[in-house]
CSV table of C-alpha atoms in Angstrom, one decimal:
chain,number,residue,atom,x,y,z
A,1,MET,CA,116.0,29.5,-123.1
A,2,GLY,CA,115.2,26.7,-125.7
A,3,MET,CA,111.7,25.9,-126.9
A,4,TYR,CA,108.6,27.0,-125.0
A,5,GLU,CA,105.0,28.1,-125.3
A,6,SER,CA,103.7,31.7,-124.7
A,7,PHE,CA,100.5,33.1,-123.2
A,8,TYR,CA,99.6,36.8,-123.6
A,9,ASP,CA,97.3,38.7,-121.2
A,10,GLU,CA,97.2,42.5,-121.6
A,11,ASP,CA,95.3,42.8,-118.3
A,12,SER,CA,98.0,41.0,-116.2
A,13,LYS,CA,99.9,43.2,-113.8
A,14,CYS,CA,103.0,42.9,-111.6
A,15,PRO,CA,101.9,42.4,-107.9
A,16,LYS,CA,105.0,44.4,-106.7
A,17,CYS,CA,104.8,47.6,-108.7
A,18,ASN,CA,101.4,47.3,-110.4
A,19,ALA,CA,102.9,47.8,-113.9
A,20,LYS,CA,101.1,46.1,-116.8
A,21,ILE,CA,102.9,43.0,-118.2
A,22,THR,CA,103.3,43.6,-122.0
A,23,THR,CA,105.6,40.7,-122.6
A,24,ASP,CA,104.6,37.0,-122.9
A,25,TRP,CA,104.2,34.5,-120.1
A,26,GLN,CA,106.3,31.5,-120.9
A,27,THR,CA,105.9,27.8,-120.0
A,28,LYS,CA,107.7,24.5,-120.8
A,29,HIS,CA,104.9,22.4,-119.4
A,30,LEU,CA,103.3,21.7,-122.8
A,31,GLU,CA,104.9,20.3,-125.9
A,32,CYS,CA,107.3,23.3,-126.5
A,33,MET,CA,106.5,24.0,-130.1
A,34,LEU,CA,106.8,27.8,-129.9
A,35,GLU,CA,103.0,28.2,-130.1
A,36,SER,CA,101.3,31.3,-128.6
A,37,TRP,CA,97.8,32.1,-127.3
A,38,HIS,CA,95.9,35.2,-126.4
A,39,LYS,CA,92.9,35.5,-124.1
A,40,GLY,CA,89.9,33.7,-125.6
A,41,ASP,CA,92.0,31.5,-127.9
A,42,PHE,CA,91.4,27.7,-128.2
A,43,VAL,CA,94.4,26.0,-126.7
A,44,GLN,CA,95.6,23.7,-129.4
A,45,TYR,CA,98.5,23.7,-131.8
A,46,ARG,CA,97.9,24.9,-135.3
A,47,LYS,CA,98.6,23.1,-138.6
A,48,LEU,CA,101.6,24.1,-140.7
A,49,GLU,CA,101.6,24.8,-144.4
A,50,ARG,CA,104.5,25.2,-146.7
A,51,ILE,CA,105.3,28.7,-148.0
A,52,LEU,CA,105.6,28.9,-151.8
A,53,GLU,CA,109.0,29.9,-153.1
A,54,LYS,CA,107.7,33.1,-154.7
A,55,GLU,CA,106.1,34.1,-151.4
A,56,ARG,CA,109.3,33.5,-149.5
A,57,LYS,CA,111.3,35.7,-151.9
A,58,ARG,CA,108.6,38.4,-151.7
A,59,ASP,CA,108.1,38.4,-148.0
A,60,TYR,CA,111.7,37.8,-146.8
A,61,PRO,CA,113.9,39.5,-149.5
A,62,ASP,CA,116.8,40.1,-147.1
A,63,SER,CA,116.7,36.9,-145.2
A,64,ILE,CA,119.5,34.3,-145.7
A,65,PHE,CA,117.3,31.5,-144.3
A,66,PRO,CA,113.7,32.4,-144.9
A,67,PRO,CA,111.1,30.2,-143.2
A,68,LEU,CA,109.8,27.1,-145.1
A,69,PHE,CA,106.5,26.8,-143.2
A,70,ARG,CA,103.9,29.0,-141.5
A,71,ARG,CA,101.1,28.3,-139.1
A,72,THR,CA,97.5,28.3,-140.3
A,73,ASN,CA,94.4,29.1,-138.2
A,74,GLU,CA,93.3,25.4,-138.3
A,75,PRO,CA,94.0,23.3,-135.2
A,76,VAL,CA,95.7,19.9,-135.5
A,77,ARG,CA,92.8,18.4,-133.5
A,78,ASP,CA,89.3,19.4,-132.5
A,79,ALA,CA,90.0,18.6,-128.8
A,80,PRO,CA,92.1,21.2,-126.8
A,81,LEU,CA,95.4,20.3,-125.1
A,82,LEU,CA,93.7,20.9,-121.8
A,83,PHE,CA,89.9,21.2,-121.1
A,84,ASN,CA,90.1,22.7,-117.6
A,85,GLY,CA,93.2,23.5,-115.6
A,86,LYS,CA,96.1,25.9,-114.8
A,87,VAL,CA,99.4,25.8,-116.6
A,88,PRO,CA,102.5,27.2,-114.7
A,89,VAL,CA,103.9,30.3,-116.5
A,90,HIS,CA,106.6,32.8,-115.7
A,91,THR,CA,108.0,36.2,-116.9
A,92,SER,CA,109.8,39.2,-115.5
A,93,CYS,CA,108.5,42.7,-114.9
A,94,ASP,CA,110.0,45.4,-117.2
A,95,GLU,CA,109.5,48.1,-114.6
A,96,CYS,CA,110.8,46.6,-111.3
A,97,LYS,CA,112.6,43.6,-112.8
A,98,SER,CA,110.8,41.2,-110.5
A,99,TRP,CA,110.6,37.5,-111.5
A,100,LEU,CA,107.0,36.5,-111.6
A,101,GLU,CA,105.4,33.1,-111.4
A,102,ALA,CA,101.7,32.6,-112.2
A,103,TYR,CA,99.1,30.3,-113.9
A,104,ALA,CA,97.6,30.4,-117.4
A,105,LYS,CA,94.0,29.5,-116.7
A,106,ILE,CA,92.2,27.2,-119.1
A,107,VAL,CA,88.4,26.8,-119.0
A,108,GLY,CA,86.5,24.8,-121.5
A,109,GLY,CA,89.6,24.4,-123.7
A,110,ARG,CA,90.1,28.2,-124.0
A,111,PHE,CA,92.7,30.5,-122.4
A,112,THR,CA,90.9,32.9,-120.0
A,113,GLY,CA,93.8,34.8,-118.5
A,114,ILE,CA,96.8,34.9,-116.2
A,115,VAL,CA,95.9,34.3,-112.5
A,116,GLU,CA,97.6,33.9,-109.1
A,117,ILE,CA,100.6,36.1,-110.0
A,118,GLU,CA,103.4,36.1,-107.4
A,119,ALA,CA,106.8,37.9,-107.3
A,120,ASN,CA,109.0,35.0,-106.3
A,121,ARG,CA,111.0,32.2,-107.9
A,122,GLU,CA,108.9,29.3,-106.6
A,123,GLU,CA,107.5,27.5,-109.7
A,124,LYS,CA,103.9,26.5,-109.4
A,125,LYS,CA,102.6,23.0,-110.0
A,126,PHE,CA,100.6,22.0,-113.1
A,127,VAL,CA,96.9,21.7,-112.1
A,128,ILE,CA,94.3,19.7,-114.0
A,129,VAL,CA,90.7,20.5,-112.9
A,130,ILE,CA,88.2,17.6,-113.3
A,131,PRO,CA,84.8,19.0,-112.7
A,132,GLU,CA,82.0,16.8,-111.2
A,133,THR,CA,80.4,14.9,-114.0
A,134,THR,CA,76.7,15.7,-114.3
A,135,ALA,CA,74.2,15.8,-117.2
A,136,LYS,CA,74.6,19.5,-117.3
A,137,SER,CA,78.4,19.4,-117.4
A,138,LEU,CA,78.3,16.8,-120.2
A,139,ARG,CA,75.9,19.0,-122.2
A,140,GLU,CA,78.2,22.0,-121.7
A,141,GLU,CA,81.3,20.1,-122.7
A,142,PHE,CA,79.6,18.8,-125.8
A,143,ALA,CA,78.3,22.3,-126.6
A,144,ASN,CA,81.9,23.7,-126.3
A,145,ARG,CA,83.5,21.1,-128.4
A,146,LEU,CA,80.7,21.3,-131.1
A,147,SER,CA,81.1,25.1,-131.1
A,148,HIS,CA,84.8,24.9,-131.8
A,149,LEU,CA,84.3,22.2,-134.5
A,150,GLN,CA,81.7,24.5,-136.2
A,151,GLU,CA,84.1,27.5,-135.9
A,152,SER,CA,87.0,25.7,-137.4
A,153,CYS,CA,85.1,23.6,-140.1
A,154,LYS,CA,85.5,24.6,-143.7
A,155,HIS,CA,81.9,23.3,-144.6
A,156,GLU,CA,83.2,21.6,-147.7
A,157,SER,CA,80.3,19.1,-147.9
A,158,THR,CA,76.7,20.4,-147.4
A,159,LYS,CA,73.1,19.2,-148.0
A,160,TRP,CA,69.7,20.8,-148.0
A,161,MET,CA,67.4,19.3,-145.3
A,162,ASN,CA,63.9,19.9,-144.0
A,163,ILE,CA,63.7,21.8,-140.7
A,164,GLU,CA,61.3,20.5,-138.1
A,165,TRP,CA,60.2,22.8,-135.2
A,166,ALA,CA,58.5,19.7,-133.8
A,167,PRO,CA,58.4,16.1,-134.9
A,168,GLY,CA,56.4,15.9,-138.1
A,169,HIS,CA,56.0,19.7,-138.4
A,170,ILE,CA,58.3,21.1,-141.1
A,171,SER,CA,58.9,24.9,-141.1
A,172,GLY,CA,61.4,25.2,-144.1
A,173,ARG,CA,64.7,24.0,-145.5
A,174,GLY,CA,68.2,24.4,-144.3
A,175,ARG,CA,71.6,23.9,-145.9
A,176,VAL,CA,73.6,21.9,-143.3
A,177,CYS,CA,77.3,21.0,-143.1
A,178,LEU,CA,77.6,17.2,-143.1
A,179,ARG,CA,80.7,17.3,-140.9
A,180,CYS,CA,79.8,19.7,-138.1
A,181,GLU,CA,76.0,19.9,-138.7
A,182,LYS,CA,76.0,23.7,-138.7
A,183,ALA,CA,73.0,25.4,-140.5
A,184,LEU,CA,74.6,27.7,-143.0
A,185,GLU,CA,71.5,29.1,-144.6
A,186,THR,CA,67.7,28.6,-144.4
A,187,LYS,CA,64.6,29.3,-146.4
A,188,ASN,CA,61.0,29.0,-145.5
A,189,GLU,CA,60.0,26.9,-148.5
A,190,PHE,CA,58.9,23.3,-147.8
A,191,GLU,CA,60.4,20.7,-150.1
A,192,PRO,CA,59.6,17.0,-149.7
A,193,ASP,CA,62.4,14.5,-149.8
A,194,ASN,CA,60.4,12.3,-152.2
A,195,PRO,CA,61.1,13.3,-155.8
A,196,LYS,CA,57.5,12.6,-156.9
A,197,LEU,CA,56.1,14.7,-154.1
A,198,ARG,CA,58.5,17.5,-155.1
A,199,GLN,CA,57.2,17.4,-158.7
A,200,LEU,CA,53.5,17.5,-157.5
A,201,LEU,CA,54.4,20.5,-155.2
A,202,LYS,CA,56.0,22.4,-158.2
A,203,ARG,CA,52.9,21.7,-160.4
A,204,SER,CA,50.5,22.9,-157.7
A,205,LYS,CA,52.6,26.2,-157.4
A,206,ARG,CA,52.4,26.8,-161.2
A,207,LEU,CA,48.6,26.3,-161.2
A,208,ARG,CA,48.1,29.0,-158.4
């Protein structure tokens, strides 16, 4: 079999006997790094980290060649392998033993499910879907990419900033990640950026 990638869809069924497909759908149309994805997953490879020697001995006590690395939940890039398209996949039905060809559908960089399942040996062609570019599609693509960046970001560098509900109208303060710009926490207190104004504001509060 060699190296391949796997997609899992618990809702996929054999078109011949209607049995649920519990095994993986395999493909060799990507980079063949033995990565796997379930429905809703962001389609990108994950970073590897080295397993500490004491963890290898603890987790694999009977293994002659315990693994040196393991996958993390952090993707190697913020962009997916494929934004919109259909990846040819195949498997066999455990019930009727039929060979099945299908597509793993990717929408907005996420695996949405197995589609167009057929019981034959005709391999499907790789399909890249390029939607019409409009202002709306660009906003949606940006929103999807920003959402994934914010989900995967560790928020290691943050800063408190003023929150404006309209230009010049400050409603409070927010602690924002400087990498992904996600608001991590907010408070209703107003705090000027100017140090002298901050001191005057603190004095006025003490005098109340």
